Tab-separated table of N, CA and C in Angstrom:
chain	number	residue	atom	x	y	z
I	4	ARG	N	-20.654	-0.109	-12.693
I	4	ARG	CA	-20.227	-1.234	-11.884
I	4	ARG	C	-18.907	-1.802	-12.357
I	5	HIS	N	-18.371	-1.276	-13.411
I	5	HIS	CA	-17.110	-1.780	-13.932
I	5	HIS	C	-16.008	-1.676	-12.880
I	6	GLY	N	-15.322	-2.764	-12.620
I	6	GLY	CA	-14.215	-2.755	-11.682
I	6	GLY	C	-14.603	-2.859	-10.219
I	7	ALA	N	-15.873	-3.012	-9.921
I	7	ALA	CA	-16.313	-3.028	-8.528
I	7	ALA	C	-15.720	-4.203	-7.756
I	8	ARG	N	-15.535	-5.323	-8.419
I	8	ARG	CA	-14.983	-6.488	-7.722
I	8	ARG	C	-13.498	-6.347	-7.441
I	9	ASN	N	-12.831	-5.468	-8.156
I	9	ASN	CA	-11.382	-5.325	-8.010
I	9	ASN	C	-10.963	-4.095	-7.218
I	10	GLN	N	-11.888	-3.390	-6.615
I	10	GLN	CA	-11.532	-2.129	-5.980
I	10	GLN	C	-10.583	-2.308	-4.781
I	11	HIS	N	-10.559	-3.487	-4.175
I	11	HIS	CA	-9.685	-3.720	-3.019
I	11	HIS	C	-8.531	-4.660	-3.351
I	12	ARG	N	-8.211	-4.813	-4.621
I	12	ARG	CA	-7.199	-5.794	-5.006
I	12	ARG	C	-5.824	-5.482	-4.424
I	13	HIS	N	-5.480	-4.211	-4.330
I	13	HIS	CA	-4.172	-3.850	-3.784
I	13	HIS	C	-4.111	-4.186	-2.301
I	14	LYS	N	-5.175	-3.902	-1.579
I	14	LYS	CA	-5.226	-4.200	-0.144
I	14	LYS	C	-5.080	-5.705	0.087
I	15	HIS	N	-5.813	-6.501	-0.663
I	15	HIS	CA	-5.766	-7.954	-0.497
I	15	HIS	C	-4.413	-8.519	-0.910
I	16	PHE	N	-3.825	-7.968	-1.971
I	16	PHE	CA	-2.517	-8.448	-2.406
I	16	PHE	C	-1.441	-8.142	-1.364
I	17	VAL	N	-1.447	-6.938	-0.825
I	17	VAL	CA	-0.453	-6.567	0.182
I	17	VAL	C	-0.634	-7.418	1.437
I	18	LYS	N	-1.868	-7.653	1.832
I	18	LYS	CA	-2.129	-8.514	2.995
I	18	LYS	C	-1.577	-9.917	2.746
I	19	TRP	N	-1.857	-10.474	1.559
I	19	TRP	CA	-1.348	-11.802	1.210
I	19	TRP	C	0.174	-11.803	1.206
I	20	LEU	N	0.787	-10.779	0.617
I	20	LEU	CA	2.237	-10.681	0.520
I	20	LEU	C	2.881	-10.683	1.903
I	21	MET	N	2.331	-9.905	2.819
I	21	MET	CA	2.913	-9.811	4.151
I	21	MET	C	2.680	-11.096	4.961
I	22	GLU	N	1.565	-11.783	4.709
I	22	GLU	CA	1.330	-13.068	5.383
I	22	GLU	C	2.211	-14.170	4.802
I	23	ARG	N	2.395	-14.156	3.505
I	23	ARG	CA	3.161	-15.203	2.821
I	23	ARG	C	4.653	-15.058	3.062
I	24	PHE	N	5.129	-13.842	3.210
I	24	PHE	CA	6.558	-13.581	3.402
I	24	PHE	C	6.768	-12.796	4.701
I	25	PRO	N	6.592	-13.454	5.857
I	25	PRO	CA	6.678	-12.744	7.148
I	25	PRO	C	8.079	-12.197	7.444
I	26	LEU	N	9.101	-12.710	6.774
I	26	LEU	CA	10.450	-12.198	7.016
I	26	LEU	C	10.619	-10.759	6.551
I	27	LEU	N	9.702	-10.271	5.736
I	27	LEU	CA	9.771	-8.870	5.309
I	27	LEU	C	9.675	-7.929	6.499
I	28	TYR	N	8.939	-8.348	7.544
I	28	TYR	CA	8.792	-7.498	8.723
I	28	TYR	C	10.101	-7.356	9.498
I	29	SER	N	10.911	-8.392	9.500
I	29	SER	CA	12.085	-8.390	10.359
I	29	SER	C	13.396	-8.189	9.608
I	30	SER	N	13.335	-7.925	8.331
I	30	SER	CA	14.576	-7.786	7.574
I	30	SER	C	14.640	-6.436	6.878
I	31	GLU	N	15.797	-6.156	6.356
I	31	GLU	CA	15.982	-4.901	5.631
I	31	GLU	C	16.012	-5.168	4.134
I	32	LYS	N	15.142	-6.027	3.685
I	32	LYS	CA	15.068	-6.367	2.275
I	32	LYS	C	14.161	-5.376	1.552
I	33	HIS	N	14.346	-5.306	0.254
I	33	HIS	CA	13.518	-4.446	-0.578
I	33	HIS	C	12.471	-5.286	-1.295
I	34	VAL	N	11.351	-4.681	-1.591
I	34	VAL	CA	10.305	-5.303	-2.398
I	34	VAL	C	10.385	-4.661	-3.771
I	35	LEU	N	10.416	-5.489	-4.808
I	35	LEU	CA	10.451	-4.990	-6.178
I	35	LEU	C	9.040	-5.036	-6.740
I	36	ASP	N	8.516	-3.885	-7.115
I	36	ASP	CA	7.175	-3.777	-7.685
I	36	ASP	C	7.328	-3.479	-9.171
I	37	VAL	N	7.194	-4.523	-10.001
I	37	VAL	CA	7.349	-4.374	-11.450
I	37	VAL	C	6.004	-4.008	-12.051
I	38	ALA	N	5.994	-3.033	-12.930
I	38	ALA	CA	4.774	-2.519	-13.554
I	38	ALA	C	3.829	-2.011	-12.470
I	39	GLY	N	4.348	-1.143	-11.618
I	39	GLY	CA	3.626	-0.657	-10.454
I	39	GLY	C	2.457	0.261	-10.728
I	40	GLY	N	2.291	0.705	-11.961
I	40	GLY	CA	1.137	1.542	-12.311
I	40	GLY	C	1.091	2.842	-11.539
I	41	LYS	N	-0.046	3.137	-10.921
I	41	LYS	CA	-0.212	4.372	-10.156
I	41	LYS	C	0.591	4.350	-8.866
I	42	GLY	N	0.949	3.156	-8.399
I	42	GLY	CA	1.767	3.054	-7.197
I	42	GLY	C	1.003	2.718	-5.941
I	43	GLU	N	-0.236	2.242	-6.055
I	43	GLU	CA	-1.025	1.977	-4.853
I	43	GLU	C	-0.440	0.837	-4.015
I	44	THR	N	0.018	-0.221	-4.674
I	44	THR	CA	0.629	-1.323	-3.924
I	44	THR	C	1.889	-0.844	-3.229
I	45	ALA	N	2.732	-0.113	-3.943
I	45	ALA	CA	3.956	0.415	-3.352
I	45	ALA	C	3.640	1.363	-2.196
I	46	ALA	N	2.630	2.205	-2.366
I	46	ALA	CA	2.252	3.149	-1.314
I	46	ALA	C	1.801	2.415	-0.058
I	47	ARG	N	1.000	1.366	-0.226
I	47	ARG	CA	0.556	0.594	0.938
I	47	ARG	C	1.729	-0.071	1.640
I	48	LEU	N	2.667	-0.616	0.860
I	48	LEU	CA	3.824	-1.259	1.469
I	48	LEU	C	4.710	-0.257	2.211
I	49	VAL	N	4.906	0.911	1.608
I	49	VAL	CA	5.787	1.922	2.210
I	49	VAL	C	5.162	2.558	3.444
I	50	PHE	N	3.944	3.059	3.314
I	50	PHE	CA	3.355	3.845	4.391
I	50	PHE	C	2.621	3.021	5.444
I	51	CYS	N	2.029	1.898	5.060
I	51	CYS	CA	1.276	1.095	6.028
I	51	CYS	C	2.126	0.001	6.673
I	52	HIS	N	3.113	-0.512	5.928
I	52	HIS	CA	3.905	-1.635	6.440
I	52	HIS	C	5.383	-1.298	6.568
I	53	GLU	N	5.755	-0.058	6.304
I	53	GLU	CA	7.119	0.442	6.470
I	53	GLU	C	8.156	-0.416	5.751
I	54	GLN	N	7.832	-0.807	4.522
I	54	GLN	CA	8.748	-1.588	3.706
I	54	GLN	C	9.497	-0.674	2.748
I	55	GLN	N	10.660	-1.145	2.307
I	55	GLN	CA	11.426	-0.420	1.303
I	55	GLN	C	11.046	-1.001	-0.057
I	56	VAL	N	10.533	-0.164	-0.940
I	56	VAL	CA	10.014	-0.632	-2.219
I	56	VAL	C	10.751	0.056	-3.363
I	57	VAL	N	11.119	-0.755	-4.351
I	57	VAL	CA	11.652	-0.239	-5.605
I	57	VAL	C	10.586	-0.517	-6.646
I	58	MET	N	10.039	0.540	-7.232
I	58	MET	CA	8.981	0.386	-8.220
I	58	MET	C	9.542	0.653	-9.611
I	59	VAL	N	9.267	-0.269	-10.537
I	59	VAL	CA	9.733	-0.141	-11.912
I	59	VAL	C	8.509	0.018	-12.806
I	60	ASP	N	8.411	1.164	-13.449
I	60	ASP	CA	7.305	1.430	-14.357
I	60	ASP	C	7.753	2.528	-15.318
I	61	PRO	N	7.381	2.428	-16.579
I	61	PRO	CA	7.827	3.454	-17.530
I	61	PRO	C	7.185	4.821	-17.309
I	62	ARG	N	6.059	4.855	-16.585
I	62	ARG	CA	5.383	6.129	-16.330
I	62	ARG	C	5.836	6.704	-14.987
I	63	PRO	N	5.907	8.014	-14.882
I	63	PRO	CA	6.267	8.618	-13.596
I	63	PRO	C	5.155	8.423	-12.560
I	64	CYS	N	5.560	8.347	-11.302
I	64	CYS	CA	4.589	8.139	-10.230
I	64	CYS	C	5.077	8.845	-8.971
I	65	ASN	N	4.148	9.423	-8.228
I	65	ASN	CA	4.461	10.042	-6.952
I	65	ASN	C	3.764	9.223	-5.870
I	66	ILE	N	4.538	8.453	-5.114
I	66	ILE	CA	3.985	7.520	-4.137
I	66	ILE	C	3.208	8.263	-3.049
I	67	ALA	N	3.713	9.381	-2.579
I	67	ALA	CA	3.025	10.130	-1.518
I	67	ALA	C	1.665	10.641	-1.992
I	68	THR	N	1.617	11.162	-3.206
I	68	THR	CA	0.347	11.644	-3.758
I	68	THR	C	-0.623	10.490	-3.958
I	69	CYS	N	-0.126	9.376	-4.450
I	69	CYS	CA	-0.965	8.195	-4.635
I	69	CYS	C	-1.529	7.728	-3.299
I	70	PHE	N	-0.692	7.726	-2.266
I	70	PHE	CA	-1.150	7.295	-0.948
I	70	PHE	C	-2.282	8.188	-0.450
I	71	GLU	N	-2.095	9.499	-0.568
I	71	GLU	CA	-3.109	10.438	-0.076
I	71	GLU	C	-4.401	10.389	-0.886
I	72	SER	N	-4.307	10.172	-2.193
I	72	SER	CA	-5.517	10.223	-3.020
I	72	SER	C	-6.211	8.872	-3.184
I	73	LEU	N	-5.462	7.762	-3.157
I	73	LEU	CA	-6.064	6.454	-3.405
I	73	LEU	C	-6.166	5.563	-2.172
I	74	VAL	N	-5.163	5.614	-1.301
I	74	VAL	CA	-5.127	4.686	-0.166
I	74	VAL	C	-5.850	5.255	1.046
I	75	VAL	N	-5.538	6.463	1.441
I	75	VAL	CA	-6.113	7.049	2.662
I	75	VAL	C	-7.642	7.049	2.660
I	76	PRO	N	-8.302	7.418	1.555
I	76	PRO	CA	-9.770	7.402	1.593
I	76	PRO	C	-10.370	6.013	1.850
I	77	LYS	N	-9.616	4.956	1.576
I	77	LYS	CA	-10.110	3.595	1.779
I	77	LYS	C	-9.793	3.058	3.169
I	78	LEU	N	-8.981	3.777	3.929
I	78	LEU	CA	-8.609	3.328	5.271
I	78	LEU	C	-9.737	3.598	6.263
I	79	PRO	N	-9.787	2.813	7.344
I	79	PRO	CA	-10.772	3.107	8.396
I	79	PRO	C	-10.530	4.500	8.976
I	80	ASN	N	-11.572	5.111	9.498
I	80	ASN	CA	-11.483	6.477	10.034
I	80	ASN	C	-10.418	6.621	11.110
I	81	LYS	N	-10.288	5.627	11.992
I	81	LYS	CA	-9.299	5.761	13.070
I	81	LYS	C	-7.884	5.809	12.498
I	82	TRP	N	-7.606	5.098	11.414
I	82	TRP	CA	-6.292	5.163	10.792
I	82	TRP	C	-6.090	6.502	10.107
I	83	GLN	N	-7.146	7.025	9.488
I	83	GLN	CA	-7.044	8.332	8.845
I	83	GLN	C	-6.723	9.409	9.882
I	84	GLN	N	-7.346	9.313	11.053
I	84	GLN	CA	-7.091	10.282	12.122
I	84	GLN	C	-5.650	10.182	12.619
I	85	ARG	N	-5.130	8.970	12.746
I	85	ARG	CA	-3.732	8.791	13.168
I	85	ARG	C	-2.782	9.428	12.168
I	86	LEU	N	-3.062	9.267	10.883
I	86	LEU	CA	-2.215	9.867	9.868
I	86	LEU	C	-2.264	11.389	9.931
I	87	GLU	N	-3.424	11.935	10.199
I	87	GLU	CA	-3.545	13.385	10.333
I	87	GLU	C	-2.713	13.890	11.521
I	88	LEU	N	-2.715	13.141	12.623
I	88	LEU	CA	-1.935	13.528	13.790
I	88	LEU	C	-0.438	13.461	13.507
I	89	ARG	N	-0.030	12.490	12.707
I	89	ARG	CA	1.393	12.379	12.343
I	89	ARG	C	1.862	13.564	11.531
I	90	LYS	N	0.979	14.115	10.689
I	90	LYS	CA	1.351	15.247	9.840
I	90	LYS	C	1.655	16.498	10.660
I	91	ARG	N	0.996	16.624	11.787
I	91	ARG	CA	1.132	17.850	12.601
I	91	ARG	C	2.381	17.893	13.374
């Protein structure tokens, strides 16, 4: 059960971020993700909200791989199907 309460923290943070800063939708500003870790927050911002993200972390990270392995499995089925159609 370790970490069960935090499994959706990236989703909730990104939702809060986009609600708190609505100008991100209409501007060409970048989001700075400091200590981005595996890149799940950055992946959600890039692929789900089409934001430009600069991630700073001492460890290497592949945002596309993170999105496919961590974010997509948590998305609703209809969104997963849309992403599959985009790939084709």
